[in-house]
mmCIF file of C-alpha atoms in Angstrom:
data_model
loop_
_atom_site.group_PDB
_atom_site.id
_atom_site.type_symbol
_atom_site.label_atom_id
_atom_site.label_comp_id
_atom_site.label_asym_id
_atom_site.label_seq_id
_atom_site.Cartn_x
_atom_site.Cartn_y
_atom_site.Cartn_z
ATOM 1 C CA UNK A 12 1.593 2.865 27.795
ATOM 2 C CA UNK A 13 -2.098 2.574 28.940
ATOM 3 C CA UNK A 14 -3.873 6.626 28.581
ATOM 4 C CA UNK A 15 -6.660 6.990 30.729
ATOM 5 C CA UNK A 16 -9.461 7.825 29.652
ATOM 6 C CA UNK A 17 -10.467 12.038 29.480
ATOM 7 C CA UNK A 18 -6.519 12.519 28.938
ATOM 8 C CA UNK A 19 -6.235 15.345 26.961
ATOM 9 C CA UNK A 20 -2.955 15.355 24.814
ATOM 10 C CA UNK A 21 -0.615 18.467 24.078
ATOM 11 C CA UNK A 22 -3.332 20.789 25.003
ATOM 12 C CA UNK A 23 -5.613 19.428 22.083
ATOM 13 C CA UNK A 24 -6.823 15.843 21.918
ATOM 14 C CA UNK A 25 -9.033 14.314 24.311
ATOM 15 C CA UNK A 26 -8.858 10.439 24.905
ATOM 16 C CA UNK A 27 -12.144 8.792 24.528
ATOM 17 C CA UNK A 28 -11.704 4.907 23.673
ATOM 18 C CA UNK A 29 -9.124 2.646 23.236
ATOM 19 C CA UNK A 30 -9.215 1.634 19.796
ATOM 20 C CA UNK A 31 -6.910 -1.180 19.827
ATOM 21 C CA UNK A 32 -2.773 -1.954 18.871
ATOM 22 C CA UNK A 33 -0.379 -2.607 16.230
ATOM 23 C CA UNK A 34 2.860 -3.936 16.079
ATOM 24 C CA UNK A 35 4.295 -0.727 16.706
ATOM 25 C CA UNK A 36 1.666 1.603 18.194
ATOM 26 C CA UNK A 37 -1.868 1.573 20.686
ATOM 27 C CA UNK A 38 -4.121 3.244 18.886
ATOM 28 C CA UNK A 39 -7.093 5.299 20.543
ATOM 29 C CA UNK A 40 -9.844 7.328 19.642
ATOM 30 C CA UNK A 41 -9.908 10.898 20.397
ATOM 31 C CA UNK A 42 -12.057 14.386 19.818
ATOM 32 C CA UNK A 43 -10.150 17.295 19.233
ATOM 33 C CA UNK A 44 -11.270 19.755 21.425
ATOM 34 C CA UNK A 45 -10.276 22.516 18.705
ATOM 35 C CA UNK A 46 -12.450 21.571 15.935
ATOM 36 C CA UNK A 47 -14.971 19.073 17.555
ATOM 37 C CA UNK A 48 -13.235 16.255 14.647
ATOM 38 C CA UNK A 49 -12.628 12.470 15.339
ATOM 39 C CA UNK A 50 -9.135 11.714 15.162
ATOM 40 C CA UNK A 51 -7.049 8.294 16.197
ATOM 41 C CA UNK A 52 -4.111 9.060 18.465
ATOM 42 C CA UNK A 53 -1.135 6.177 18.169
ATOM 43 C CA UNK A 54 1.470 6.208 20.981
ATOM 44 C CA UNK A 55 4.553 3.720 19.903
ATOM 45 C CA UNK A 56 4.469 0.901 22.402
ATOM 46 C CA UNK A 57 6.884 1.184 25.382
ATOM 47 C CA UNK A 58 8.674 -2.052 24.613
ATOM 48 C CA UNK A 59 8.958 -1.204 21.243
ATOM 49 C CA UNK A 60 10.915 2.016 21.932
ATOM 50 C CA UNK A 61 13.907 0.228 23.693
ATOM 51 C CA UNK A 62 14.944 -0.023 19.773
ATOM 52 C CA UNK A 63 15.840 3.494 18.873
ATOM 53 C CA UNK A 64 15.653 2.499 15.032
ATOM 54 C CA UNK A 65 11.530 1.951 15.955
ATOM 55 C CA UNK A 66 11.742 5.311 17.237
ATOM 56 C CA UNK A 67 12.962 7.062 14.239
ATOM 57 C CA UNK A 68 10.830 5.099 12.156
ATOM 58 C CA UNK A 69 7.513 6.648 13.950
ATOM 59 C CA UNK A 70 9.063 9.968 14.439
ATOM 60 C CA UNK A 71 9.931 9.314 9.888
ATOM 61 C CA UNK A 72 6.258 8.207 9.689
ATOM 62 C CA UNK A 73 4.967 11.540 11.146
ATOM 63 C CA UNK A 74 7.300 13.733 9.616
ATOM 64 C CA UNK A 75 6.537 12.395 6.385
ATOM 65 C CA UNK A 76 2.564 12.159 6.117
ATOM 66 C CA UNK A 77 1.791 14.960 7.879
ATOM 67 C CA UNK A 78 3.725 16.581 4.719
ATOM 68 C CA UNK A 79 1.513 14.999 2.056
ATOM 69 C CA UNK A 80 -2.131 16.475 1.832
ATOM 70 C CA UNK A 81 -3.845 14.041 -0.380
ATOM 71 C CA UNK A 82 -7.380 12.318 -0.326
ATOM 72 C CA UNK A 83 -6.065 9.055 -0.782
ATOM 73 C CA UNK A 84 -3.335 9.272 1.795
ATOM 74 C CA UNK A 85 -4.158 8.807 5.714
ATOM 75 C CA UNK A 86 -3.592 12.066 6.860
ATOM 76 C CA UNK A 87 -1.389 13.108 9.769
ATOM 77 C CA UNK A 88 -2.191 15.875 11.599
ATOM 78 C CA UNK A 89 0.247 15.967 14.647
ATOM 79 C CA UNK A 90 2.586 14.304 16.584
ATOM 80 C CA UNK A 91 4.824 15.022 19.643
ATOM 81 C CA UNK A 92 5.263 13.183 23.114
ATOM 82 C CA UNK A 93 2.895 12.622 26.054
ATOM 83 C CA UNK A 94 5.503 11.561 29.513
ATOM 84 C CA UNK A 95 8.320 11.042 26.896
ATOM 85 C CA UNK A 96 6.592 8.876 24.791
ATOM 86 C CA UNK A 97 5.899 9.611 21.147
ATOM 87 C CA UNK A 98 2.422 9.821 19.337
ATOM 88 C CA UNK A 99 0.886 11.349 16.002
ATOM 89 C CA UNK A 100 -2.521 12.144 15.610
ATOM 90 C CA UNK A 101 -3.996 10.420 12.124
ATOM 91 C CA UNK A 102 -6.913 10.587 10.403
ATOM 92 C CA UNK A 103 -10.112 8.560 12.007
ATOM 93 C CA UNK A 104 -10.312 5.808 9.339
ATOM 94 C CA UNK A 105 -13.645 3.799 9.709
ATOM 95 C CA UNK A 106 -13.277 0.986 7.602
ATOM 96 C CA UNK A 107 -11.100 -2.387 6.623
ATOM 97 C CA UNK A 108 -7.363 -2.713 5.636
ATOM 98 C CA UNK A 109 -7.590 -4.446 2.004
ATOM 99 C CA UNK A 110 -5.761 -7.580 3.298
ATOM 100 C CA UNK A 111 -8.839 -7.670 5.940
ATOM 101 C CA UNK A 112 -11.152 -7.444 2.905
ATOM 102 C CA UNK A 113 -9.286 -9.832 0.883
ATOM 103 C CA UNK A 114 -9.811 -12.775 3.355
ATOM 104 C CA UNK A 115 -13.150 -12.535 4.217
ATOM 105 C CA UNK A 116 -14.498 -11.710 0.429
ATOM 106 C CA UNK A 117 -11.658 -13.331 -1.735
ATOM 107 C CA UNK A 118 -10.933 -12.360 -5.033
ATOM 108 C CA UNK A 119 -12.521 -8.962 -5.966
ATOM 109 C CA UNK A 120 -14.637 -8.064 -8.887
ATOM 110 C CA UNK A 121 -12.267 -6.216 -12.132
ATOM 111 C CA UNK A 122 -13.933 -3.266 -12.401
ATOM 112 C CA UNK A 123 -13.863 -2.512 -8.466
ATOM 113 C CA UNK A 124 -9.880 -3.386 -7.823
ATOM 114 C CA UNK A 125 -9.223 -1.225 -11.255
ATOM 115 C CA UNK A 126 -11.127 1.435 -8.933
ATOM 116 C CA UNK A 127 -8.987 0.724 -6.117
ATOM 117 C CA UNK A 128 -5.706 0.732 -8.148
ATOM 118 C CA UNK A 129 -6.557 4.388 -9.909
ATOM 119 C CA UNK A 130 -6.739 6.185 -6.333
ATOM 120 C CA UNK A 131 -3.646 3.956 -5.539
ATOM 121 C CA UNK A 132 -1.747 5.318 -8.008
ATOM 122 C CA UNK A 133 -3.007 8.813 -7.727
ATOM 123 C CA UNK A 134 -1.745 8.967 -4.214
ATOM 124 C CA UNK A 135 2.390 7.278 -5.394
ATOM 125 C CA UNK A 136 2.328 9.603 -7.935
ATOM 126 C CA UNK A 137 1.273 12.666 -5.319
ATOM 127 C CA UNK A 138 4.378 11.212 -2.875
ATOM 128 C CA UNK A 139 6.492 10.656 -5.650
ATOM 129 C CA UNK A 140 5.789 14.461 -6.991
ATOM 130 C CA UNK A 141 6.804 15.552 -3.327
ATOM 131 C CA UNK A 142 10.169 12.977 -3.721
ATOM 132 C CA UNK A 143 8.752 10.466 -1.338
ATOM 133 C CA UNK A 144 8.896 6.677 -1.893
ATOM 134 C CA UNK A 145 6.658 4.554 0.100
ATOM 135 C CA UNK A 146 8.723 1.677 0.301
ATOM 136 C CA UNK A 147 5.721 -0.436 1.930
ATOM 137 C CA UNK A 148 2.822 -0.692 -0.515
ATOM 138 C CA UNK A 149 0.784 -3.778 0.371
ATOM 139 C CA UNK A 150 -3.217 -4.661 0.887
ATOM 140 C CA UNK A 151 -2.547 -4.400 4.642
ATOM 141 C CA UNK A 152 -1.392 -0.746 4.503
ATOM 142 C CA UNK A 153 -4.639 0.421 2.229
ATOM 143 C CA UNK A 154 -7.238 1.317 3.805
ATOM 144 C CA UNK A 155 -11.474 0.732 2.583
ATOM 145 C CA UNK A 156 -13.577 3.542 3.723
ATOM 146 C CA UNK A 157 -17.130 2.837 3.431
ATOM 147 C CA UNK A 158 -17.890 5.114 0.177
ATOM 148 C CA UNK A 159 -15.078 3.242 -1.689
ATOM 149 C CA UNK A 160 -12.238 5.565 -1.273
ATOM 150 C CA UNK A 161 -9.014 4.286 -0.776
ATOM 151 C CA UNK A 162 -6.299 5.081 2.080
ATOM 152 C CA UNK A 163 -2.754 4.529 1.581
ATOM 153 C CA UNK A 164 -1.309 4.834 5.146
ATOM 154 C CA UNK A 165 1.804 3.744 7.073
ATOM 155 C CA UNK A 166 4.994 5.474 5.642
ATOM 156 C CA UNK A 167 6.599 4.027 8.829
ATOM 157 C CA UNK A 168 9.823 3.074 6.291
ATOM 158 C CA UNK A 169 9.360 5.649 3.462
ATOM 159 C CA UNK A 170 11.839 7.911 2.732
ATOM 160 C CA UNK A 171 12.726 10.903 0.474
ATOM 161 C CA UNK A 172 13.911 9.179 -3.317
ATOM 162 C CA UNK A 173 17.843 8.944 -3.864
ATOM 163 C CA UNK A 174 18.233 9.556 -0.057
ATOM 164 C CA UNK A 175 19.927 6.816 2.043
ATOM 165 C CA UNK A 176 17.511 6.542 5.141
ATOM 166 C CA UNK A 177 19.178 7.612 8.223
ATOM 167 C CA UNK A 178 17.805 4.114 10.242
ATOM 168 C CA UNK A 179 18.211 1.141 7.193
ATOM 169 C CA UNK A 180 21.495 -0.219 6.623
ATOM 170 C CA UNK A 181 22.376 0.309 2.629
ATOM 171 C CA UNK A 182 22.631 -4.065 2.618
ATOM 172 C CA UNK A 183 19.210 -4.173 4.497
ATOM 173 C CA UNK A 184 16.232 -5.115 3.118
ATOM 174 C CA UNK A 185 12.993 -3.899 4.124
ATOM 175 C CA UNK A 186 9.491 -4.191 3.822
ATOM 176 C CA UNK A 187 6.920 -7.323 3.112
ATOM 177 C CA UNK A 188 8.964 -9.273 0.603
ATOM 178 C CA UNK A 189 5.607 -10.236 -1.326
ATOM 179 C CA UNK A 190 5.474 -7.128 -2.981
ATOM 180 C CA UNK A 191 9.727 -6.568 -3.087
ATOM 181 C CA UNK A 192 11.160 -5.338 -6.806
ATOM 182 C CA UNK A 193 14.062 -7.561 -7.840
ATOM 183 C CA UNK A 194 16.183 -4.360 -7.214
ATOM 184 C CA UNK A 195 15.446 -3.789 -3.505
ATOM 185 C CA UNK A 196 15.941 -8.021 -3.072
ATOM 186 C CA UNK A 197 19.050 -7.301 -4.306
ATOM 187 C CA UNK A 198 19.845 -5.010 -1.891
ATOM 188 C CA UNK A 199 19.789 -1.703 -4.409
ATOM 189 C CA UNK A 200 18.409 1.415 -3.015
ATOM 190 C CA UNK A 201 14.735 1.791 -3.561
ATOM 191 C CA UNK A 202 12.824 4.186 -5.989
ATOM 192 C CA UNK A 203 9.496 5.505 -6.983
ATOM 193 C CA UNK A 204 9.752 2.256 -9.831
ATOM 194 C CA UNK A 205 10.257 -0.181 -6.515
ATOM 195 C CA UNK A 206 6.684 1.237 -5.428
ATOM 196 C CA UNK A 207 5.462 0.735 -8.971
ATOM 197 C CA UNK A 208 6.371 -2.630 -8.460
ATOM 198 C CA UNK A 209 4.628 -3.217 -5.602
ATOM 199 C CA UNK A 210 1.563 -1.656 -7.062
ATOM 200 C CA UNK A 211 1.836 -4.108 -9.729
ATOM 201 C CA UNK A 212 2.110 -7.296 -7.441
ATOM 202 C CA UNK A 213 -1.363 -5.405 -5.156
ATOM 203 C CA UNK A 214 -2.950 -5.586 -8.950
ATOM 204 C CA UNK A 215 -2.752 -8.958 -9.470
ATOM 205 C CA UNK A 216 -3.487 -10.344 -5.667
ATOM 206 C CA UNK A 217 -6.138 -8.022 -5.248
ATOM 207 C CA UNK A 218 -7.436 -10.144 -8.486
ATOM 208 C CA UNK A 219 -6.443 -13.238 -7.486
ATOM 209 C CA UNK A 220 -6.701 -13.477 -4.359
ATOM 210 C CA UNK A 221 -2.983 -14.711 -3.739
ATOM 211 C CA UNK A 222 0.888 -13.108 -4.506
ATOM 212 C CA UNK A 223 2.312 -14.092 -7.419
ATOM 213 C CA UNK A 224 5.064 -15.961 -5.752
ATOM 214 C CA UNK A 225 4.695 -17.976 -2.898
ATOM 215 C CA UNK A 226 7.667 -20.068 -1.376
ATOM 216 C CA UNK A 227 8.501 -21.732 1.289
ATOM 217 C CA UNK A 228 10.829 -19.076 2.942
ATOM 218 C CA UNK A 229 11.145 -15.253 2.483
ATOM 219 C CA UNK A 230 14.452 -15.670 1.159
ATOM 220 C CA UNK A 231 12.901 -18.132 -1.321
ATOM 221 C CA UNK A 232 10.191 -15.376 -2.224
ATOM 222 C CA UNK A 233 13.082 -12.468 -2.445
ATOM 223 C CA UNK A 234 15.110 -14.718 -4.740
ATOM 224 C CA UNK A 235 12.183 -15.170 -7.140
ATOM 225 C CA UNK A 236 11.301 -11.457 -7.518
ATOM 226 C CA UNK A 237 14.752 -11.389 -8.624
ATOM 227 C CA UNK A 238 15.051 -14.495 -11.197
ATOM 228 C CA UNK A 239 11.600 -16.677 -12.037
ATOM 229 C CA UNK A 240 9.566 -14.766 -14.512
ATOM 230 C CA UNK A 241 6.392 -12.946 -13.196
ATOM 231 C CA UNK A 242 3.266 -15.390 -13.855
ATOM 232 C CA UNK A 243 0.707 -14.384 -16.317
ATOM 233 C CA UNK A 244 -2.159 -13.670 -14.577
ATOM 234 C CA UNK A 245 -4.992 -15.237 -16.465
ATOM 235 C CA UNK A 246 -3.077 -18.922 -15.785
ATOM 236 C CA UNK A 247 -5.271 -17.781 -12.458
ATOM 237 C CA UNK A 248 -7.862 -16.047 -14.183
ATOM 238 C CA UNK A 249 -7.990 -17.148 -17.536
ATOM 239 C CA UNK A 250 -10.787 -14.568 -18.802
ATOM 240 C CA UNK A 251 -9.084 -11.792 -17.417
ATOM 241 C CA UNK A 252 -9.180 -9.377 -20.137
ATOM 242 C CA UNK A 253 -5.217 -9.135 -21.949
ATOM 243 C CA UNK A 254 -5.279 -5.080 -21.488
ATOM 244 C CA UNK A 255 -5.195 -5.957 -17.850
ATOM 245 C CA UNK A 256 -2.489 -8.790 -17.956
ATOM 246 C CA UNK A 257 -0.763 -6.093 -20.236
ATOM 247 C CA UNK A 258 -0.706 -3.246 -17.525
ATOM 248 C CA UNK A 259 0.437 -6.216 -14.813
ATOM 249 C CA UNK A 260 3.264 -6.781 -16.447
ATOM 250 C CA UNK A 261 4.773 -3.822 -17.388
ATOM 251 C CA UNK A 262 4.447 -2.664 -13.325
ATOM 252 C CA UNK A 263 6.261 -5.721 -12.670
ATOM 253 C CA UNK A 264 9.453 -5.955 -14.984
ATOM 254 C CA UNK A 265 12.026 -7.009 -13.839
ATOM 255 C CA UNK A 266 14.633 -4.005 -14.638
ATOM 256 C CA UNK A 267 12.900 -1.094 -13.386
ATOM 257 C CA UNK A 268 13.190 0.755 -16.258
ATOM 258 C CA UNK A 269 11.144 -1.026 -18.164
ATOM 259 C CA UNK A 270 8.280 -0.076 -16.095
ATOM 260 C CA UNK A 271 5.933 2.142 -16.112
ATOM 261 C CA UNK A 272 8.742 5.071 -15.435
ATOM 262 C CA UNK A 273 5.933 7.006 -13.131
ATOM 263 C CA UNK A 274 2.740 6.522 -11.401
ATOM 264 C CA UNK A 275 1.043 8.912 -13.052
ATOM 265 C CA UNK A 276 1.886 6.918 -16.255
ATOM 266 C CA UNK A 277 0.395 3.537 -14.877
ATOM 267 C CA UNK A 278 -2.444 5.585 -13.407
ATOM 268 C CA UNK A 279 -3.225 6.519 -16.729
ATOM 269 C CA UNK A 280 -3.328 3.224 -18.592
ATOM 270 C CA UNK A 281 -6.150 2.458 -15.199
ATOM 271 C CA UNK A 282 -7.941 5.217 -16.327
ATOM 272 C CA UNK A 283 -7.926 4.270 -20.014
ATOM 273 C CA UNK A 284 -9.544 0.332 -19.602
ATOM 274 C CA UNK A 285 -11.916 1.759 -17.109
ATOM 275 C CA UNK A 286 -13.214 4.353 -19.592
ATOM 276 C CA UNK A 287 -12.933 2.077 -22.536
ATOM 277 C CA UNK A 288 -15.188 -1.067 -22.292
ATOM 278 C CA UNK A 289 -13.936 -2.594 -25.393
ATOM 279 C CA UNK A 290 -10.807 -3.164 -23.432
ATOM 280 C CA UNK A 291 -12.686 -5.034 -20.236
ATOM 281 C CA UNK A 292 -14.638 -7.436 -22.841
ATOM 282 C CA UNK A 293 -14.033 -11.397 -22.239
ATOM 283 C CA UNK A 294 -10.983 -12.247 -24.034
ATOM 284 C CA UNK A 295 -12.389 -15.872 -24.732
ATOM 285 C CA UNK A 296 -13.832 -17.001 -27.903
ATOM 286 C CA UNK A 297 -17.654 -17.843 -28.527
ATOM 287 C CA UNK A 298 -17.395 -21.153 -28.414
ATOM 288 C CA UNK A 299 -15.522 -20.834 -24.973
ATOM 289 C CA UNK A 300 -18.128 -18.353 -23.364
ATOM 290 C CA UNK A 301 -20.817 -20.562 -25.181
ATOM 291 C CA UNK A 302 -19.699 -23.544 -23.851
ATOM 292 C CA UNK A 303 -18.019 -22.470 -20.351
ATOM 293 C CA UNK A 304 -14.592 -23.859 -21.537
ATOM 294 C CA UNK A 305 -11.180 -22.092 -20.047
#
């Protein structure tokens, strides 16, 4: 649906640019007229909403963020319809997805991703606290601002813990199967340990600049989250310091409750290495680091 420019939506939001589009959604910048703030207005695609399941997903994805006030989650503010169609206003976010920043600057720096991954966690463990798991935690869905905070947005699949979603299937599996616990590749329902999961797997790419399993099909990647052992991470990276390679794996177990059993848990173990130096040192010995040997 193209909005003109000057439209002002539900009495409140006036359309100034067109930002761009999504898969779902066009996005476009608008002032509220209220409070003079920036916001960015998505209406779901018109094509898009001849699948009623895409419609209840946007209509779950505004229903659930604009319940969660939290500085690392993209905040919703609104939504309703404009001529039948649905939008939500979000929060204006000026900056990069982390996928974005991952291909054009590779592999980033230890003590910056451990940065990233502490207001990651924070905002789980805030959805989690409120009985809301993700379901969809990738680079592409966290968003850079430019003083360094963190953005987890699109809860376009989330759903309320040990609640069947009223638009998946109990056999279907959803969301990007890079970042899938063995459990939800199995088809089992997904938790606040399956977003743990994925948290772990965003560790070690945002580190390595790659997923930990790459195949040559989805089904292929699904099937190893469920059986090939997670790699060590310092094969990769091999001074990566064992604290971290520690914390990787126990995100990323295979039985989910062998994980960290909450966020806040994993959050804290973050907070611990970046707090404790000793823990960060170059786990080589001198005459590696002396030498240059791996």
């Amino acid at each position: 649906m193209a909005v003109k420019l000057g439209t002002i939506v539900d009495g409140r939001y006036r359309i100034t640019s067109r930002i761009g589009h999504g898969g779902m959604a066009e996005v476009y910048e608008a002032t509220d007229i209220i409070n003079k703030n920036v916001v960015a207005i998505k209406f779901i695609k018109e094509d898009v909403m001849k699948n009623t399941v895409n419609i209840k997903r946007f209509e779950n994805e505004a229903l659930i963020a604009a319940s969660l006030n939290h500085p690392n989650i993209v905040k919703v503010y609104n939504h309703g319809t404009l001529n039948g169609v649905p939008y939500m206003a979000n929060e204006y976010i000026k900056g990069q997805n982390l996928k974005e920043v991952l291909d054009f600057r590779g592999p980033l720096p230890l003590n910056e991703v451990i940065d990233y991954m502490i207001q990651l966690t924070d905002a789980l463990s805030f959805a989690h606290k409120h009985g809301i798991v993700h379901r969809d935690v990738k680079p592409e869905n966290m968003f850079l601002m430019t003083d360094g905070t963190i953005k987890l947005g699109d809860f376009g699949i989330a759903q309320a813990e040990n609640l069947e979603s009223s638009f998946t299937k109990t056999s279907e599996i959803i969301g990007s199967v890079y970042y899938m616990a063995p459990e939800i590749a199995k088809g089992e329902q997904a938790t606040k340990r399956s977003d743990i999961y994925a948290a772990g797997v965003v560790f070690f790419e945002l580190l390595t600049g790659r997923p930990p399993f790459e195949r040559d099909t989805p089904v292929n990647i699904a099937v190893a989250h469920i059986r090939d052992k997670f790699p060590s991470i310092r094969t990769i990276l091999p001074n990566c310091p064992k604290e971290i390679e520690r914390i990787i794996f126990k995100a990323t177990k295979k039985n989910p409750y062998d994980r960290y059993q909450d966020a806040k848990e994993f959050e804290q173990d973050l907070i611990e290495v970046k707090s404790n130096p000793e823990l960060l040192k170059d786990n080589r010995g001198f005459f590696s680091r002396l030498f240059g040997f791996k």
